[in-house]
Coordinates of C-alpha atoms and ligand atoms in Angstrom, one line a residue:
M1326 CA 97.9 133.6 96.0
I1327 CA 97.7 131.6 92.9
P1328 CA 96.0 134.0 90.0
A1329 CA 92.6 132.8 88.5
F1330 CA 94.3 133.3 85.0
A1331 CA 96.8 130.3 86.1
L1332 CA 94.4 128.1 86.2
K1333 CA 92.4 128.7 83.0
L1334 CA 93.4 126.3 79.6
Q1335 CA 96.1 127.5 77.7
P1336 CA 95.2 126.7 74.1
A1337 CA 97.7 124.1 73.7
D1338 CA 96.1 122.4 76.9
R1339 CA 93.0 122.0 74.9
N1340 CA 94.5 119.2 73.6
A1341 CA 95.7 117.7 77.0
L1342 CA 92.8 115.2 76.7
L1343 CA 93.5 113.9 73.6
V1344 CA 97.6 113.8 74.7
G1345 CA 96.4 111.6 78.0
I1346 CA 94.8 109.4 75.7
M1347 CA 97.9 109.2 73.2
L1348 CA 100.1 108.6 75.9
F1349 CA 98.0 105.4 76.6
V1350 CA 97.6 104.4 73.0
L1351 CA 100.8 104.3 72.2
P1352 CA 102.4 102.1 74.4
I1353 CA 99.6 99.8 73.7
L1354 CA 100.6 99.8 70.1
A1355 CA 103.9 99.3 70.9
A1356 CA 102.9 96.6 72.8
L1357 CA 101.0 95.3 70.1
F1358 CA 104.2 95.4 67.7
A1359 CA 106.4 93.7 70.2
H1360 CA 104.1 90.7 71.0
K1361 CA 104.6 88.5 68.4
P1362 CA 108.6 88.8 68.2
L1363 CA 108.9 88.7 72.0
T1364 CA 106.6 85.4 72.2
A1365 CA 108.8 83.9 69.3
Y1366 CA 112.0 84.7 71.4
L1367 CA 110.7 83.6 74.9
V1368 CA 109.4 80.3 73.2
E1369 CA 113.3 79.8 72.1
Y1370 CA 114.5 80.8 75.0
R1371 CA 112.1 78.2 76.9
M1372 CA 112.7 75.2 74.9
Q1373 CA 116.7 76.0 75.1
Q1374 CA 116.1 76.6 79.1
T1375 CA 114.2 73.0 79.4
M1376 CA 116.8 71.2 77.1
D1377 CA 119.3 72.3 79.1
G1378 CA 118.2 71.1 82.6
I1379 CA 117.1 67.9 81.0
T1380 CA 120.7 67.3 79.5
G1381 CA 121.8 68.6 82.8
L1382 CA 120.5 66.0 84.3
I1383 CA 121.5 63.0 82.0
N1384 CA 125.1 64.0 81.8
Q1385 CA 125.4 63.8 85.2
Q1386 CA 123.3 60.7 85.7
T1387 CA 125.7 58.5 82.7
H1388 CA 129.1 60.3 84.5
D1389 CA 128.3 59.0 87.5
G1390 CA 127.2 55.4 86.0
E1391 CA 130.5 55.1 84.0
S1392 CA 133.3 56.0 86.1
A1393 CA 135.7 53.4 86.6
D1394 CA 135.9 54.6 90.6
N1395 CA 132.1 54.0 90.8
Y1396 CA 132.7 50.1 89.5
S1397 CA 135.8 49.6 92.0
K1398 CA 133.8 51.0 94.9
L1399 CA 130.6 48.9 93.9
M1400 CA 132.9 45.7 93.7
S1401 CA 134.4 46.2 97.3
A1402 CA 131.0 47.3 98.7
F1403 CA 128.6 44.6 97.6
Q1404 CA 129.2 41.2 99.7
F1405 CA 127.0 39.8 96.7
D1406 CA 124.6 38.0 99.0
C1407 CA 121.8 39.9 99.0
G1408 CA 122.1 39.9 102.4
D1409 CA 121.7 43.0 105.0
R1410 CA 124.8 44.9 104.0
D1411 CA 124.3 44.4 100.2
Q1412 CA 120.7 45.9 101.0
M1413 CA 122.1 48.9 102.5
V1414 CA 124.3 49.5 99.8
I1415 CA 121.6 49.3 97.2
S1416 CA 119.2 51.9 99.3
S1417 CA 122.0 54.3 99.9
P1418 CA 121.7 57.3 98.7
E1419 CA 124.5 57.3 96.3
L1420 CA 122.5 54.3 94.3
S1421 CA 119.5 55.2 95.1
P1422 CA 119.3 59.0 94.5
R1423 CA 115.7 61.2 93.6
E1424 CA 116.4 60.3 89.6
V1425 CA 116.8 56.8 89.9
R1426 CA 113.6 54.7 90.5
V1427 CA 114.7 51.3 90.9
V1428 CA 117.8 49.7 91.7
Q1429 CA 118.6 46.1 91.8
L1430 CA 121.4 43.7 92.1
E1431 CA 121.3 40.1 90.3
L1432 CA 123.5 37.4 91.7
A1433 CA 125.1 35.3 89.1
N1434 CA 123.4 32.2 91.4
G1435 CA 119.7 33.8 90.2
K1436 CA 119.3 35.7 93.6
K1437 CA 117.8 39.3 92.9
C1438 CA 117.4 42.1 95.6
S1439 CA 116.2 45.5 95.0
N1440 CA 115.6 49.1 96.8
L1441 CA 112.3 48.4 97.1
G1442 CA 112.7 44.9 98.8
A1443 CA 111.9 42.3 96.5
A1444 CA 113.0 41.5 93.3
V1445 CA 111.3 43.3 90.6
N1446 CA 110.7 42.6 87.1
F1447 CA 112.1 44.8 84.7
H1448 CA 110.6 44.0 81.4
L1449 CA 113.8 45.0 79.7
D1450 CA 112.3 45.1 75.9
S1451 CA 115.8 46.3 74.2
I1452 CA 119.2 46.6 75.7
K1453 CA 122.5 47.3 74.0
K1454 CA 126.3 47.2 74.9
I1455 CA 128.6 50.3 75.8
D1456 CA 131.6 50.2 73.5
G1457 CA 134.5 50.0 76.0
V1458 CA 133.0 50.0 79.2
P1459 CA 131.2 46.9 81.4
I1460 CA 127.9 49.2 81.0
Y1461 CA 124.6 48.1 79.0
L1462 CA 122.1 50.6 78.1
G1463 CA 118.7 49.1 78.3
T1464 CA 114.8 50.2 78.2
S1465 CA 112.1 48.9 80.4
R1466 CA 108.1 48.5 79.7
S1467 CA 106.3 47.4 82.9
P1468 CA 103.1 47.3 82.9
M1469 CA 103.4 49.4 86.0
L1470 CA 104.8 52.3 84.3
E1471 CA 103.0 54.9 81.9
S1472 CA 106.0 55.2 79.7
R1473 CA 109.2 53.0 78.8
A1474 CA 112.2 53.9 81.2
L1475 CA 116.0 53.8 80.5
V1476 CA 117.7 51.4 82.1
Y1477 CA 121.4 51.6 83.3
I1478 CA 123.5 48.1 83.6
M1479 CA 126.7 47.6 84.9
E1480 CA 128.0 43.9 85.1
L1481 CA 130.2 43.3 88.3
G1482 CA 132.3 40.2 87.9
P1483 CA 129.2 37.3 87.1
H1484 CA 126.6 39.9 89.1
R1485 CA 124.6 43.1 87.7
I1486 CA 123.6 45.6 88.9
L1487 CA 120.3 47.8 87.2
A1488 CA 119.0 51.1 87.8
M1489 CA 116.0 52.2 86.3
V1490 CA 115.6 56.1 85.6
N1491 CA 113.0 57.8 87.4
N1492 CA 110.7 59.2 84.7
R1493 CA 108.6 61.5 86.9
V1494 CA 111.9 63.7 87.8
Y1495 CA 112.1 64.0 84.1
S1496 CA 108.5 65.3 83.4
D1497 CA 108.3 67.5 86.4
M1498 CA 111.0 69.2 85.1
L1499 CA 108.9 69.0 81.7
N1500 CA 106.2 70.4 83.1
D1501 CA 107.6 72.9 85.5
N1502 CA 106.4 76.1 84.0
C1503 CA 103.9 74.6 81.1
K1504 CA 101.9 71.7 81.8
N1505 CA 101.5 69.2 78.7
C1506 CA 103.5 71.6 76.9
F1507 CA 106.8 69.5 75.9
Q1508 CA 107.4 66.0 74.6
L1509 CA 111.0 64.5 75.1
V1510 CA 112.3 61.6 73.2
F1511 CA 115.7 59.7 74.2
H1512 CA 117.0 57.9 71.1
Y1513 CA 119.9 55.4 71.2
P1514 CA 120.9 53.1 68.2
G1515 CA 119.4 49.6 69.0
L1516 CA 117.2 50.9 72.0
K1517 CA 113.7 51.3 71.7
P1518 CA 112.5 54.7 72.1
I1519 CA 111.9 56.4 75.1
L1520 CA 108.9 59.2 75.0
L1521 CA 108.2 61.6 78.0
G1522 CA 105.1 63.9 78.4
P1523 CA 102.1 63.7 76.3
A1524 CA 101.6 61.0 73.4
T1525 CA 100.9 63.5 70.8
L1526 CA 101.2 67.5 70.4
Q1527 CA 98.9 69.3 69.1
Q1528 CA 100.9 71.0 66.6
H1529 CA 98.1 72.5 64.3
N1530 CA 99.8 76.4 63.7
Y1531 CA 103.2 75.9 65.5
Q1532 CA 106.3 73.2 65.9
F1533 CA 109.0 73.4 67.8
T1534 CA 111.8 71.0 68.0
H1535 CA 115.3 70.9 69.4
E1536 CA 117.8 68.2 69.1
R1537 CA 120.6 67.5 71.5
M1538 CA 123.1 65.1 72.4
A1539 CA 123.7 63.9 75.6
D1540 CA 127.7 63.8 76.3
A1541 CA 128.4 60.4 78.1
F1542 CA 126.7 57.7 76.2
K1543 CA 125.7 60.0 72.9
L1544 CA 122.3 59.9 74.3
Q1545 CA 120.1 61.6 71.4
L1546 CA 117.3 64.0 72.9
T1547 CA 114.6 65.6 71.0
L1548 CA 112.6 68.1 72.4
N1549 CA 109.4 68.7 71.2
A1550 CA 106.2 71.3 71.3
G1551 CA 103.7 73.0 69.8
D1552 CA 100.6 74.8 70.1
Q1553 CA 99.9 74.9 73.7
L1554 CA 103.3 76.2 74.6
H1555 CA 102.9 79.2 71.9
R1556 CA 99.7 79.9 73.8
E1557 CA 100.4 80.0 77.2
I1558 CA 104.1 81.9 76.4
S1559 CA 101.6 84.5 74.3
Q1560 CA 99.4 84.8 77.1
Q1561 CA 101.7 85.7 79.7
V1562 CA 103.6 88.1 77.3
W1563 CA 100.1 89.3 76.7
L1564 CA 99.5 90.2 80.4
V1565 CA 102.7 91.4 80.8
L1566 CA 103.2 94.1 77.6
L1567 CA 99.5 95.5 78.7
L1568 CA 100.0 96.1 82.1
T1569 CA 104.1 97.7 80.7
A1570 CA 102.1 99.5 78.7
L1571 CA 99.1 100.6 80.8
A1572 CA 101.9 101.5 83.7
T1573 CA 104.0 103.7 80.7
G1574 CA 100.7 105.2 79.9
F1575 CA 99.9 106.2 83.9
A1576 CA 103.6 107.2 84.2
A1577 CA 103.4 109.3 81.1
N1578 CA 100.5 111.4 81.9
W1579 CA 101.5 112.0 85.3
L1580 CA 104.9 113.2 84.0
V1581 CA 103.2 115.7 81.6
A1582 CA 100.3 116.6 83.9
H1583 CA 103.3 117.3 86.4
W1584 CA 105.4 119.5 83.4
R1585 CA 101.7 121.0 82.4
S1586 CA 101.3 122.3 86.2
R1587 CA 104.4 123.7 86.3
R1588 CA 104.0 125.7 83.1
I1589 CA 100.9 127.1 84.2
S1590 CA 102.2 127.9 87.6
P1591 CA 102.6 131.5 89.1
G1592 CA 106.4 131.5 89.4
Y1593 CA 106.9 130.0 85.9
L1594 CA 104.4 132.3 84.0
I1595 CA 106.1 135.3 85.8
R1596 CA 109.5 134.8 85.0
H1597 CA 109.0 133.4 81.5
G1598 CA 106.5 137.0 81.1
L1599 CA 109.8 138.9 82.3
E1600 CA 111.9 137.0 79.7
N1601 CA 109.5 138.1 77.2
N1602 CA 109.6 141.2 78.3
E1603 CA 105.6 141.1 78.9
F1604 CA 105.5 143.7 81.8
I1605 CA 104.6 147.4 80.7
P1606 CA 103.6 150.4 82.6
Y1607 CA 100.5 152.4 82.1
Y1608 CA 100.5 155.6 82.8
Q1609 CA 97.9 157.5 85.3
P1610 CA 98.3 161.4 85.0
I1611 CA 99.0 163.4 88.3
V1612 CA 97.0 166.9 87.7
D1613 CA 97.6 170.3 89.5
I1614 CA 94.1 171.4 89.9
S1615 CA 94.9 174.8 90.6
T1616 CA 96.3 175.1 86.7
G1617 CA 94.9 172.1 85.5
E1618 CA 98.4 171.0 83.9
V1619 CA 99.4 167.6 84.3
V1620 CA 102.6 167.9 86.3
G1621 CA 103.6 164.0 86.4
Q1622 CA 102.1 160.1 86.0
E1623 CA 102.1 157.5 88.3
A1624 CA 103.4 154.2 86.2
L1625 CA 101.1 151.3 87.1
I1626 CA 102.3 148.1 86.0
R1627 CA 100.3 145.6 83.5
W1628 CA 101.1 142.2 82.3
L1629 CA 100.1 142.0 79.0
R1630 CA 100.3 138.3 78.0
P1631 CA 100.6 136.6 74.6
D1632 CA 97.2 136.0 74.0
G1633 CA 96.5 139.7 74.3
K1634 CA 94.9 139.9 78.0
L1635 CA 95.9 142.6 80.0
I1636 CA 96.5 141.4 83.9
P1637 CA 95.9 143.9 86.7
P1638 CA 98.7 143.9 89.4
N1639 CA 96.6 142.8 92.0
Q1640 CA 97.1 139.0 90.7
F1641 CA 100.6 139.2 90.6
I1642 CA 102.3 141.9 92.8
P1643 CA 101.9 139.9 95.7
Y1644 CA 103.0 137.0 94.4
A1645 CA 106.1 138.4 93.1
E1646 CA 106.9 140.1 96.3
E1647 CA 106.8 137.4 98.3
H1648 CA 108.6 134.7 95.7
G1649 CA 111.9 137.4 94.8
L1650 CA 110.3 138.8 91.4
I1651 CA 109.7 142.1 92.3
V1652 CA 113.1 143.4 92.0
P1653 CA 113.8 142.4 87.9
M1654 CA 109.8 143.5 87.1
T1655 CA 110.6 146.7 88.9
E1656 CA 114.0 146.9 86.8
L1657 CA 112.1 146.1 83.7
L1658 CA 109.3 148.9 84.3
L1659 CA 112.3 151.1 84.8
D1660 CA 113.6 150.2 81.3
R1661 CA 110.1 151.2 79.7
V1662 CA 109.6 154.2 81.6
C1663 CA 113.0 155.6 80.5
T1664 CA 112.7 154.7 76.9
D1665 CA 108.9 156.5 77.1
L1666 CA 110.2 159.6 79.1
P1667 CA 110.4 161.8 76.5
S1668 CA 107.2 161.5 75.5
L1669 CA 106.0 162.1 79.1
Q1670 CA 105.1 165.4 80.7
G1671 CA 106.5 166.4 84.2
W1672 CA 107.7 163.6 86.7
V1673 CA 107.2 159.7 86.6
S1674 CA 106.2 158.0 89.5
I1675 CA 107.2 154.2 90.2
N1676 CA 106.3 151.8 92.9
I1677 CA 109.4 150.6 94.8
V1678 CA 109.3 148.3 97.9
S1679 CA 111.2 148.7 101.1
E1680 CA 113.9 145.9 99.6
H1681 CA 115.0 148.3 96.6
L1682 CA 116.0 151.1 99.0
E1683 CA 117.5 148.8 101.8
K1684 CA 119.7 147.3 99.1
Q1685 CA 120.1 150.5 97.4
L1686 CA 119.3 149.0 94.2
L1687 CA 117.9 152.5 92.6
S1688 CA 120.4 154.6 93.0
Q1689 CA 122.9 152.1 91.3
Y1690 CA 120.1 151.6 88.3
L1691 CA 119.7 155.3 88.1
R1692 CA 123.7 155.9 87.8
R1693 CA 123.9 153.3 84.8
Q1694 CA 121.1 155.5 82.9
Q1695 CA 121.5 157.7 80.1
A1696 CA 117.8 159.0 80.3
D1697 CA 117.0 162.2 82.1
V1698 CA 116.2 160.7 85.3
S1699 CA 115.9 163.6 87.3
R1700 CA 112.4 163.3 86.5
I1701 CA 112.0 159.9 88.0
C1702 CA 110.4 159.2 91.5
F1703 CA 109.4 156.5 93.5
E1704 CA 106.2 155.5 95.7
L1705 CA 107.6 153.5 98.8
T1706 CA 104.2 151.0 100.4
E1707 CA 104.4 149.9 103.8
R1708 CA 103.4 146.2 102.6
Q1709 CA 106.9 145.1 103.4
P1710 CA 108.3 146.0 106.3
M1711 CA 111.8 147.7 106.8
T1712 CA 114.8 145.7 107.9
N1713 CA 117.7 148.2 107.4
F1714 CA 116.2 151.3 108.4
N1715 CA 119.7 153.0 108.0
A1716 CA 120.2 152.0 104.4
A1717 CA 116.9 152.7 103.3
V1718 CA 117.5 156.4 104.6
Q1719 CA 120.4 156.7 103.0
E1720 CA 119.3 156.0 100.0
I1721 CA 116.2 158.1 100.0
E1722 CA 118.7 161.1 100.4
V1723 CA 121.1 159.7 97.3
L1724 CA 117.9 159.7 95.7
G1725 CA 116.7 163.2 96.8
E1726 CA 119.3 164.5 94.6
M1727 CA 119.9 162.4 91.7
C1728 CA 115.9 162.3 90.9
H1729 CA 112.4 163.5 91.7
G1730 CA 112.4 161.9 95.4
V1731 CA 110.5 159.1 97.1
K1732 CA 106.6 159.6 98.0
L1733 CA 105.1 157.4 100.8
D1734 CA 102.2 155.8 99.3
D1735 CA 98.9 154.8 100.8
F1736 CA 99.4 156.9 103.4
G1737 CA 97.6 156.6 106.8
T1738 CA 96.8 153.1 105.8
G1739 CA 100.1 151.1 106.6
F1740 CA 101.9 150.9 110.2
G1741 CA 104.1 153.5 110.0
G1742 CA 102.5 157.2 110.8
F1743 CA 104.2 160.8 110.9
G1744 CA 107.0 159.6 112.9
Y1745 CA 108.2 157.1 110.5
L1746 CA 108.0 159.2 107.7
H1747 CA 109.7 161.8 109.2
K1748 CA 112.7 159.4 110.1
L1749 CA 112.9 158.3 106.8
G1750 CA 113.0 161.8 105.4
I1751 CA 110.3 161.6 102.9
N1752 CA 108.7 165.0 102.2
C1753 CA 105.3 163.6 100.1
I1754 CA 102.7 161.3 100.7
K1755 CA 100.0 160.0 98.9
I1756 CA 97.0 160.1 100.5
D1757 CA 95.0 156.7 100.0
K1758 CA 91.5 156.5 98.1
M1759 CA 90.1 155.4 101.6
F1760 CA 90.2 158.9 103.2
I1761 CA 89.2 160.4 99.8
D1762 CA 86.1 158.4 99.7
T1763 CA 84.9 159.8 102.6
I1764 CA 84.6 163.1 101.4
G1765 CA 80.6 163.9 101.1
T1766 CA 79.9 161.2 103.6
D1767 CA 80.1 161.2 107.3
D1768 CA 82.2 158.5 107.9
L1769 CA 84.4 158.6 111.0
K1770 CA 87.5 158.6 109.0
R1771 CA 86.7 161.8 107.7
G1772 CA 88.5 163.1 110.4
V1773 CA 91.3 161.3 109.7
L1774 CA 91.3 162.6 106.1
D1775 CA 91.3 166.2 107.8
S1776 CA 94.1 165.3 110.1
I1777 CA 96.4 164.0 107.9
I1778 CA 95.9 167.1 105.7
A1779 CA 96.8 169.3 108.5
F1780 CA 99.9 167.2 109.5
G1781 CA 100.8 167.7 105.4
Q1782 CA 100.4 171.3 105.8
E1783 CA 102.2 171.9 109.3
T1784 CA 105.3 169.9 107.9
Q1785 CA 104.9 171.0 104.4
M1786 CA 104.7 167.9 102.5
E1787 CA 103.9 167.7 99.3
M1788 CA 100.7 165.7 99.3
V1789 CA 99.0 164.1 96.3
A1790 CA 95.5 162.9 96.8
E1791 CA 94.6 159.4 94.8
G1792 CA 91.6 157.8 93.7
V1793 CA 89.6 160.9 93.1
E1794 CA 86.8 160.3 91.4
T1795 CA 83.9 163.0 91.7
L1796 CA 83.9 167.1 91.4
Q1797 CA 82.6 167.0 94.8
Q1798 CA 86.0 165.6 96.1
V1799 CA 87.9 167.9 93.7
E1800 CA 86.2 170.8 95.0
Y1801 CA 86.6 169.9 98.9
L1802 CA 90.4 168.9 98.3
S1803 CA 91.2 172.1 96.5
S1804 CA 89.5 173.8 99.5
K1805 CA 91.7 172.4 101.8
G1806 CA 94.2 173.4 99.4
I1807 CA 95.4 170.2 98.1
N1808 CA 96.1 170.8 94.6
L1809 CA 97.9 167.3 93.0
V1810 CA 95.3 165.0 92.7
Q1811 CA 95.0 161.6 90.8
G1812 CA 91.9 159.6 89.8
Y1813 CA 89.3 158.6 87.9
Y1814 CA 88.1 161.7 87.6
F1815 CA 90.6 162.9 85.5
S1816 CA 91.8 160.0 83.8
P1817 CA 92.3 156.1 84.6
P1818 CA 95.7 154.6 83.9
L1819 CA 96.4 154.5 80.3
P1820 CA 99.0 153.0 77.6
L1821 CA 101.4 155.8 76.4
S1822 CA 99.7 155.6 73.2
E1823 CA 96.4 156.9 74.7
L1824 CA 98.2 158.9 77.0
L1825 CA 99.2 161.1 74.1
V1826 CA 95.9 161.5 72.6
R1827 CA 94.5 162.9 76.4
Y1828 CA 97.6 165.1 76.6
P1829 CA 95.7 167.9 74.2
V1830 CA 92.7 167.1 76.0
F1831 CA 94.1 168.3 79.3
Q1832 CA 95.7 171.1 77.6
R1833 CA 92.1 172.5 76.5
Q1834 CA 90.3 171.8 80.4
Q1835 CA 93.6 174.5 81.2
R1836 CA 91.8 176.7 78.8
Ligands
C2E679 P1 98.7 152.2 94.4 O1 100.2 152.2 94.0 O2 97.8 152.6 95.4 O3 98.1 152.5 92.7 C1 97.1 153.3 93.0 C2 95.8 152.3 92.0 O4 94.5 153.1 92.6 C3 95.7 151.8 90.8 O5 95.7 150.5 90.6 C4 94.8 152.5 89.8 O6 94.6 151.8 88.7 C5 94.2 152.9 91.0 N1 93.3 153.8 90.8 C6 93.6 155.1 90.3 N2 92.8 156.2 90.6 C7 91.2 155.7 91.1 C8 90.0 156.1 91.1 O7 89.7 157.0 90.9 N3 89.1 155.0 91.2 C9 89.6 153.8 92.1 N4 88.8 152.9 91.9 N5 90.8 153.4 91.5 C10 91.9 154.6 91.0 P2 96.1 149.4 89.9 O8 97.0 150.0 88.8 O9 95.5 148.1 89.6 O10 97.3 149.1 91.0 C11 97.2 148.2 92.2 C12 98.2 148.4 92.9 O11 99.4 147.6 92.5 C13 98.9 149.6 93.2 O12 98.2 150.6 93.9 C14 100.6 149.3 93.6 O13 100.3 148.9 95.0 C15 100.6 148.2 92.9 N6 101.6 148.2 91.9 C16 100.9 148.9 90.7 N7 102.6 148.3 89.8 C17 103.3 148.4 90.5 C18 104.6 148.2 90.4 O14 105.1 148.3 89.4 N8 105.6 147.8 91.5 C19 104.9 147.9 92.7 N9 105.7 146.9 94.0 N10 103.5 147.9 92.8 C20 102.9 148.3 91.9
CA680 CA1 101.8 154.0 93.7
CA681 CA1 98.5 154.4 96.9

């Protein structure tokens, strides 16, 4: 059972909506602050990464072309007649990889053959010899090409072989993640610059440049970027940061909701209440109507919440009984009763469950007390079935010697009955309000009340009538010889301070 009070908002929870909103606002603010430095970092990272890719490819190409190995391999591979064999060699994947657009063998006799079949006019517009190797670097600006391309030229005796770089491979690398964002320029002293990517970049707000030297022929590479790269990365960063902020907001709200629900769960609240001694006894006097004297009282637990609310036992006792909290709760109540004992009249009855008896917890507790425990007694309800009957019987016997004994509560409503009472060795019963209510009516249960009374008198049971509300009930019980009465007719359960004020009233009633 979830107590109704647990579902009501606590004062701190009134701010729940505000906290929920803040849990979204804070990550969004963090995203706002993080956006600028993160974008700058990622732009720098993307420049670096693009440059690494380009230089890696350039270095691989130039190293391959430059090696002496390659030179002698080519010398022996070609027949230098542009025949079938030469054609096969220039079209082989080693000479015509993806990064090379055209490979052409030019013989000393002026004959030319290329991997495209027919001879190609390279339109070399600048050319430069590389020191120490039989290699030239050139640039080609053929009308077919959108941009100038780099050409490697290797002398093979009186002949030469030309390889024109495929700009598309580099352009694809540049456009890989960000279309038209990068511009790449190859420089080499004495050669015309080669420009890949857009001829002009928009650089109104941002200007990024990275320079690098490709190690093989000391080709100088310049990578430029501007507004567009920044814009694209900035948009990606916004998207990721906002999604992360929203996800964080949802996750934080979920965690807080989870934490809150735990905090208002009955189990949590009761445990917390036990730690804070929030459970207190109210006392309802039991009056001997033959003398008008208060002979004892029943301690009825109340939960006094920190906000001053008083919670009746039917809202938490069933939960405490089901979830193993009733034992510490009863112990807390007993502590309070022991403290109050000197101010109270007669005996004090405390409600217990069968677990108390089966585990023999009460005799252990009473032995530890300094107070006059002989004035304490217990009321056993039949809500929990008895599993260890023998241990319970033993405990009842011990309690009979140590204190005022054990009564059977709500007699007639449970599964036990007369035989059960006898086996347990209990000699006091509390006649339930359900039967008292039949007095003055023609309810069939009235017969049950009379049988209970007859049985009690026959077996010399002590009997306490509870829930007595009217004079008619008091008189009927009196006529039947029932003298111990508890009910609103005399007093509701009261806190100790009020009960102490009422005692003199009882005395006056007696006179
Ligand atoms: P109960 O042991 O049968 O206690 C009698 C209940 O009847 C009390 O309700 C009392 O306030 C109420 N009552 C007494 N006289 C009258 C009357 O004239 N008219 C009406 N209408 N009611 C009357 P309360 O205090 O709400 O307790 C309810 C039940 O909670 C108790 O019934 C008992 O079973 C349980 N309880 C109370 N304190 C404890 C405790 O410390 N431990 C355990 N295990 N159960 C407890
Ligand atoms: Ca009781
Ligand atoms: Ca009762």
